[in-house]
Amino acid sequence: MRIAEPTVERLVLYARLLKRLQEEGVDVISSQEIGDELGLKASQVRKDLSYFGEIGKRGVGYSVPRLCEHLEAILSPPRVWRIAMVGVGRLGGALLGYGPLQNEKFKMVALFDVDPAKVGRIFRGAPCFHVDRIADVIAELAIEVFILTVPAEAAQSVVDRIASSSFVKGILNFAPAPIVAPKEILVYNVDISVELEKLLFYLKQRESQSAHFVLE
Ligand code: NAD
């Protein structure tokens, strides 16, 4: 089943919220409450969850532990992904300190850089290797997924080194460079400025709709 990207994003938000509520000891939650917490319409929440087979009881709501387990099962296969990061600079360092990246679904097993001040050190429990060793370390540690936070001009050469290994299945690329990888590797680009442009586009649309409404 191919699930649209915005739906997957909402599922991640539901799972995160439900996990927090479970830790707080909340047993039951309504679609309205989930929507209020996440800034979504209750009808959207109901639609998303019923699509994945989870139907709340009318007037009662959803069981938090059950929904939490259900979302976890949809979002993550029952195994731990072994991930690594290339480029332990400002962005890489910030991501390493980002709470949700310390997760039972994936383990950051290695870091790579070229800076002698970083190579050989351990950051947040993960050892930093020189990027020249990347092929060997991928094989030794069976790394499957990479986060790329190197300067744009270094991105493709790093991807080429990563792609020479048959272990790697995915790359989350933060570098603003059009990288090319073999089709066996799924590349996902993240760019905060694109997200901001999207927000501004929708804000502009909203403004022109309300101006239209006033004119009518
Ligand atoms: P930075 O200079 O602080 O860090 C880059 C790190 O990469 C450094 O530690 C450097 O030693 C290392 N590096 C350089 N060449 C390398 C190579 N060949 N192999 C391995 N490591 C190498 O830069 P930053 O501010 O952390 O930004 C990193 C990247 O992220 C840049 O491409 C930047 O444009 C991008 N960025 C993207 C977003 C986004 O939303 N996608 C946001 C901010 C920054």
Short mmCIF file of C-alpha atoms and ligand atoms in Angstrom, two decimals:
data_model
loop_
_atom_site.label_atom_id
_atom_site.label_comp_id
_atom_site.label_asym_id
_atom_site.label_seq_id
_atom_site.Cartn_x
_atom_site.Cartn_y
_atom_site.Cartn_z
CA MET A 1 0.00 0.00 0.00
CA ARG A 2 1.50 3.36 -1.05
CA ILE A 3 0.78 5.93 1.66
CA ALA A 4 0.91 9.64 0.77
CA GLU A 5 3.73 11.59 2.40
CA PRO A 6 1.49 14.02 4.40
CA THR A 7 -0.35 11.00 5.84
CA VAL A 8 2.93 9.43 6.94
CA GLU A 9 3.92 12.75 8.55
CA ARG A 10 0.63 12.83 10.48
CA LEU A 11 1.08 9.20 11.55
CA VAL A 12 4.48 10.08 13.00
CA LEU A 13 2.88 12.97 14.92
CA TYR A 14 0.06 10.72 16.21
CA ALA A 15 2.58 8.09 17.30
CA ARG A 16 4.72 10.67 19.11
CA LEU A 17 1.71 12.21 20.87
CA LEU A 18 0.26 8.82 21.85
CA LYS A 19 3.60 7.69 23.27
CA ARG A 20 3.79 10.83 25.42
CA LEU A 21 0.19 10.36 26.60
CA GLN A 22 0.88 6.73 27.44
CA GLU A 23 3.90 7.76 29.52
CA GLU A 24 1.66 10.28 31.30
CA GLY A 25 -0.80 7.49 32.12
CA VAL A 26 -3.65 8.67 29.86
CA ASP A 27 -5.92 5.72 28.94
CA VAL A 28 -8.39 7.10 26.46
CA ILE A 29 -8.36 9.97 24.00
CA SER A 30 -10.88 11.32 21.50
CA SER A 31 -10.19 12.34 17.92
CA GLN A 32 -11.10 15.91 18.95
CA GLU A 33 -8.41 15.90 21.66
CA ILE A 34 -5.81 14.44 19.30
CA GLY A 35 -6.74 17.09 16.73
CA ASP A 36 -6.53 19.91 19.30
CA GLU A 37 -3.06 18.76 20.40
CA LEU A 38 -1.74 18.59 16.84
CA GLY A 39 -3.64 21.40 15.16
CA LEU A 40 -5.67 19.03 12.97
CA LYS A 41 -9.40 18.62 12.40
CA ALA A 42 -11.01 15.77 14.36
CA SER A 43 -12.51 14.51 11.07
CA GLN A 44 -8.99 14.25 9.59
CA VAL A 45 -7.78 12.29 12.62
CA ARG A 46 -10.76 9.89 12.40
CA LYS A 47 -10.24 9.46 8.66
CA ASP A 48 -6.51 8.73 9.05
CA LEU A 49 -6.97 6.25 11.88
CA SER A 50 -9.94 4.41 10.37
CA TYR A 51 -7.96 4.05 7.14
CA PHE A 52 -5.44 2.02 9.11
CA GLY A 53 -8.13 -0.09 10.74
CA GLU A 54 -8.31 1.68 14.08
CA ILE A 55 -11.87 2.71 14.94
CA GLY A 56 -12.52 4.62 18.16
CA LYS A 57 -15.69 4.00 20.14
CA ARG A 58 -18.27 6.74 19.63
CA GLY A 59 -18.57 8.78 22.81
CA VAL A 60 -15.58 6.99 24.37
CA GLY A 61 -12.60 7.53 22.08
CA TYR A 62 -9.48 5.54 21.37
CA SER A 63 -7.59 3.35 23.80
CA VAL A 64 -4.20 5.08 24.12
CA PRO A 65 -2.05 1.93 24.67
CA ARG A 66 -3.80 0.08 21.84
CA LEU A 67 -3.52 2.97 19.40
CA CYS A 68 0.10 3.54 20.39
CA GLU A 69 0.97 -0.10 19.67
CA HIS A 70 -0.98 -0.02 16.40
CA LEU A 71 0.80 3.11 15.14
CA GLU A 72 4.20 1.77 16.14
CA ALA A 73 3.50 -1.43 14.20
CA ILE A 74 2.51 0.56 11.09
CA LEU A 75 5.45 2.93 11.26
CA SER A 76 8.34 0.69 12.09
CA PRO A 77 9.22 -2.86 11.25
CA PRO A 78 10.16 -4.90 14.34
CA ARG A 79 13.88 -4.26 14.07
CA VAL A 80 16.44 -1.59 14.80
CA TRP A 81 17.85 0.29 11.81
CA ARG A 82 21.56 0.95 11.97
CA ILE A 83 22.20 4.50 10.85
CA ALA A 84 25.20 6.79 10.47
CA MET A 85 25.81 10.44 9.81
CA VAL A 86 28.38 12.10 7.56
CA GLY A 87 29.32 15.68 8.51
CA VAL A 88 29.40 16.39 12.25
CA GLY A 89 29.25 20.18 11.92
CA ARG A 90 26.66 22.67 13.15
CA LEU A 91 23.64 20.91 11.64
CA GLY A 92 24.95 17.39 12.25
CA GLY A 93 25.76 18.28 15.86
CA ALA A 94 22.31 19.81 16.37
CA LEU A 95 20.61 16.73 14.92
CA LEU A 96 22.65 14.44 17.16
CA GLY A 97 21.29 16.34 20.15
CA TYR A 98 17.71 16.20 18.89
CA GLY A 99 15.71 14.04 21.33
CA PRO A 100 13.50 12.11 18.87
CA LEU A 101 16.67 10.90 17.11
CA GLN A 102 17.50 8.94 20.27
CA ASN A 103 15.01 6.29 19.44
CA GLU A 104 14.45 2.56 19.83
CA LYS A 105 13.70 2.29 16.09
CA PHE A 106 17.17 3.24 14.97
CA LYS A 107 20.63 3.36 16.43
CA MET A 108 23.29 5.85 15.41
CA VAL A 109 26.25 3.50 15.16
CA ALA A 110 28.86 5.71 13.46
CA LEU A 111 29.73 9.24 12.42
CA PHE A 112 32.08 10.37 9.67
CA ASP A 113 33.96 13.59 9.07
CA VAL A 114 37.23 14.88 7.61
CA ASP A 115 38.06 17.27 10.44
CA PRO A 116 40.96 15.87 12.55
CA ALA A 117 39.42 17.60 15.59
CA LYS A 118 36.36 15.34 15.27
CA VAL A 119 37.76 12.08 13.90
CA GLY A 120 38.52 9.60 16.72
CA ARG A 121 36.10 11.23 19.15
CA ILE A 122 32.76 9.94 20.42
CA PHE A 123 29.68 12.13 20.09
CA ARG A 124 26.48 11.10 21.92
CA GLY A 125 27.76 7.53 22.13
CA ALA A 126 28.70 7.23 18.44
CA PRO A 127 32.35 7.03 17.28
CA CYS A 128 33.50 9.43 14.57
CA PHE A 129 35.61 7.91 11.76
CA HIS A 130 37.48 9.57 8.90
CA VAL A 131 35.30 9.49 5.80
CA ASP A 132 38.09 7.63 3.98
CA ARG A 133 37.18 4.59 6.12
CA ILE A 134 33.49 4.72 5.21
CA ALA A 135 33.35 1.58 3.01
CA ASP A 136 35.07 -0.58 5.65
CA VAL A 137 32.99 0.76 8.53
CA ILE A 138 29.71 0.28 6.59
CA ALA A 139 30.58 -3.38 6.14
CA GLU A 140 31.86 -3.84 9.73
CA LEU A 141 28.84 -2.23 11.36
CA ALA A 142 26.24 -3.18 8.72
CA ILE A 143 25.06 0.41 8.29
CA GLU A 144 21.85 0.66 6.29
CA VAL A 145 20.85 4.32 6.38
CA PHE A 146 22.84 7.56 6.21
CA ILE A 147 22.09 11.10 7.24
CA LEU A 148 24.09 13.48 5.08
CA THR A 149 25.02 16.84 6.61
CA VAL A 150 28.15 17.76 4.66
CA PRO A 151 28.73 20.93 2.60
CA ALA A 152 26.95 20.79 -0.77
CA GLU A 153 30.20 20.45 -2.71
CA ALA A 154 31.17 17.31 -0.77
CA ALA A 155 27.78 15.59 -0.99
CA GLN A 156 28.10 13.68 -4.28
CA SER A 157 31.56 12.31 -3.52
CA VAL A 158 30.29 11.04 -0.16
CA VAL A 159 27.25 9.46 -1.86
CA ASP A 160 29.54 7.74 -4.38
CA ARG A 161 31.55 6.22 -1.52
CA ILE A 162 28.37 5.14 0.30
CA ALA A 163 26.92 3.68 -2.91
CA SER A 164 29.91 1.42 -3.37
CA SER A 165 28.53 -0.66 -0.49
CA SER A 166 25.63 -3.02 -1.00
CA PHE A 167 24.44 -2.65 2.63
CA VAL A 168 23.09 0.88 2.32
CA LYS A 169 19.37 1.23 1.58
CA GLY A 170 18.58 4.88 2.23
CA ILE A 171 20.04 8.38 2.50
CA LEU A 172 18.42 11.33 4.23
CA ASN A 173 20.13 14.25 2.52
CA PHE A 174 20.29 17.69 4.11
CA ALA A 175 22.93 19.09 1.74
CA PRO A 176 21.42 21.49 -0.81
CA ALA A 177 22.86 19.56 -3.75
CA PRO A 178 21.16 17.37 -6.35
CA ILE A 179 22.73 14.03 -5.44
CA VAL A 180 22.60 10.97 -7.66
CA ALA A 181 22.51 7.47 -6.18
CA PRO A 182 21.86 4.00 -7.61
CA LYS A 183 18.16 3.15 -7.74
CA GLU A 184 18.59 0.57 -4.97
CA ILE A 185 19.23 3.45 -2.55
CA LEU A 186 16.21 5.54 -1.60
CA VAL A 187 17.21 9.21 -1.33
CA TYR A 188 15.05 11.60 0.65
CA ASN A 189 15.92 15.31 0.60
CA VAL A 190 15.13 17.60 3.52
CA ASP A 191 15.35 21.36 3.12
CA ILE A 192 13.99 23.73 5.73
CA SER A 193 13.85 26.57 3.17
CA VAL A 194 11.56 24.47 0.94
CA GLU A 195 9.28 23.88 3.94
CA LEU A 196 9.27 27.62 4.63
CA GLU A 197 8.45 28.36 0.96
CA LYS A 198 5.55 25.89 1.21
CA LEU A 199 4.23 27.64 4.31
CA LEU A 200 4.53 31.07 2.66
CA PHE A 201 2.77 29.77 -0.46
CA TYR A 202 -0.20 28.54 1.60
CA LEU A 203 -0.25 31.78 3.62
CA LYS A 204 -0.39 33.76 0.35
CA GLN A 205 -3.22 31.54 -0.89
CA ARG A 206 -5.10 32.01 2.35
CA GLU A 207 -4.66 35.81 2.17
CA SER A 208 -5.87 36.00 -1.43
CA GLN A 209 -8.88 33.82 -0.56
CA SER A 210 -9.88 36.08 2.33
CA ALA A 211 -9.36 39.20 0.13
CA HIS A 212 -11.63 37.57 -2.45
CA PHE A 213 -14.19 36.90 0.25
CA VAL A 214 -14.12 40.58 1.36
CA LEU A 215 -14.59 41.78 -2.27
CA GLU A 216 -17.64 39.54 -2.65
P1 NAD B 1 29.36 22.83 8.87
O1 NAD B 1 30.45 23.42 8.03
O2 NAD B 1 29.18 23.32 10.26
O3 NAD B 1 29.56 21.25 8.94
C1 NAD B 1 29.92 20.46 7.87
C2 NAD B 1 30.71 19.28 8.41
O4 NAD B 1 31.00 18.43 7.32
C3 NAD B 1 32.04 19.68 9.05
O5 NAD B 1 32.21 19.00 10.28
C4 NAD B 1 33.08 19.26 8.02
O6 NAD B 1 34.31 18.92 8.60
C5 NAD B 1 32.38 18.05 7.41
N1 NAD B 1 32.85 17.70 6.06
C6 NAD B 1 33.25 18.51 5.07
N2 NAD B 1 33.59 17.80 3.97
C7 NAD B 1 33.38 16.49 4.30
C8 NAD B 1 33.55 15.27 3.60
N3 NAD B 1 33.98 15.22 2.35
N4 NAD B 1 33.26 14.13 4.26
C9 NAD B 1 32.83 14.15 5.54
N5 NAD B 1 32.65 15.27 6.26
C10 NAD B 1 32.91 16.43 5.63
O7 NAD B 1 28.04 22.99 8.00
P2 NAD B 1 26.53 22.97 8.56
O8 NAD B 1 26.09 24.34 8.85
O9 NAD B 1 26.42 21.91 9.59
O10 NAD B 1 25.73 22.53 7.25
C11 NAD B 1 25.93 21.22 6.76
C12 NAD B 1 25.12 21.03 5.47
O11 NAD B 1 23.74 21.13 5.78
C13 NAD B 1 25.39 22.09 4.40
O12 NAD B 1 25.31 21.47 3.15
C14 NAD B 1 24.25 23.07 4.60
O13 NAD B 1 23.97 23.79 3.43
C15 NAD B 1 23.14 22.11 4.94
N6 NAD B 1 22.00 22.64 5.67
C16 NAD B 1 20.79 22.16 5.32
C17 NAD B 1 19.67 22.55 5.98
C18 NAD B 1 18.36 21.96 5.55
O14 NAD B 1 17.30 22.38 5.96
N7 NAD B 1 18.42 20.98 4.68
C19 NAD B 1 19.74 23.46 7.03
C20 NAD B 1 20.99 23.93 7.40
C21 NAD B 1 22.13 23.51 6.72
#
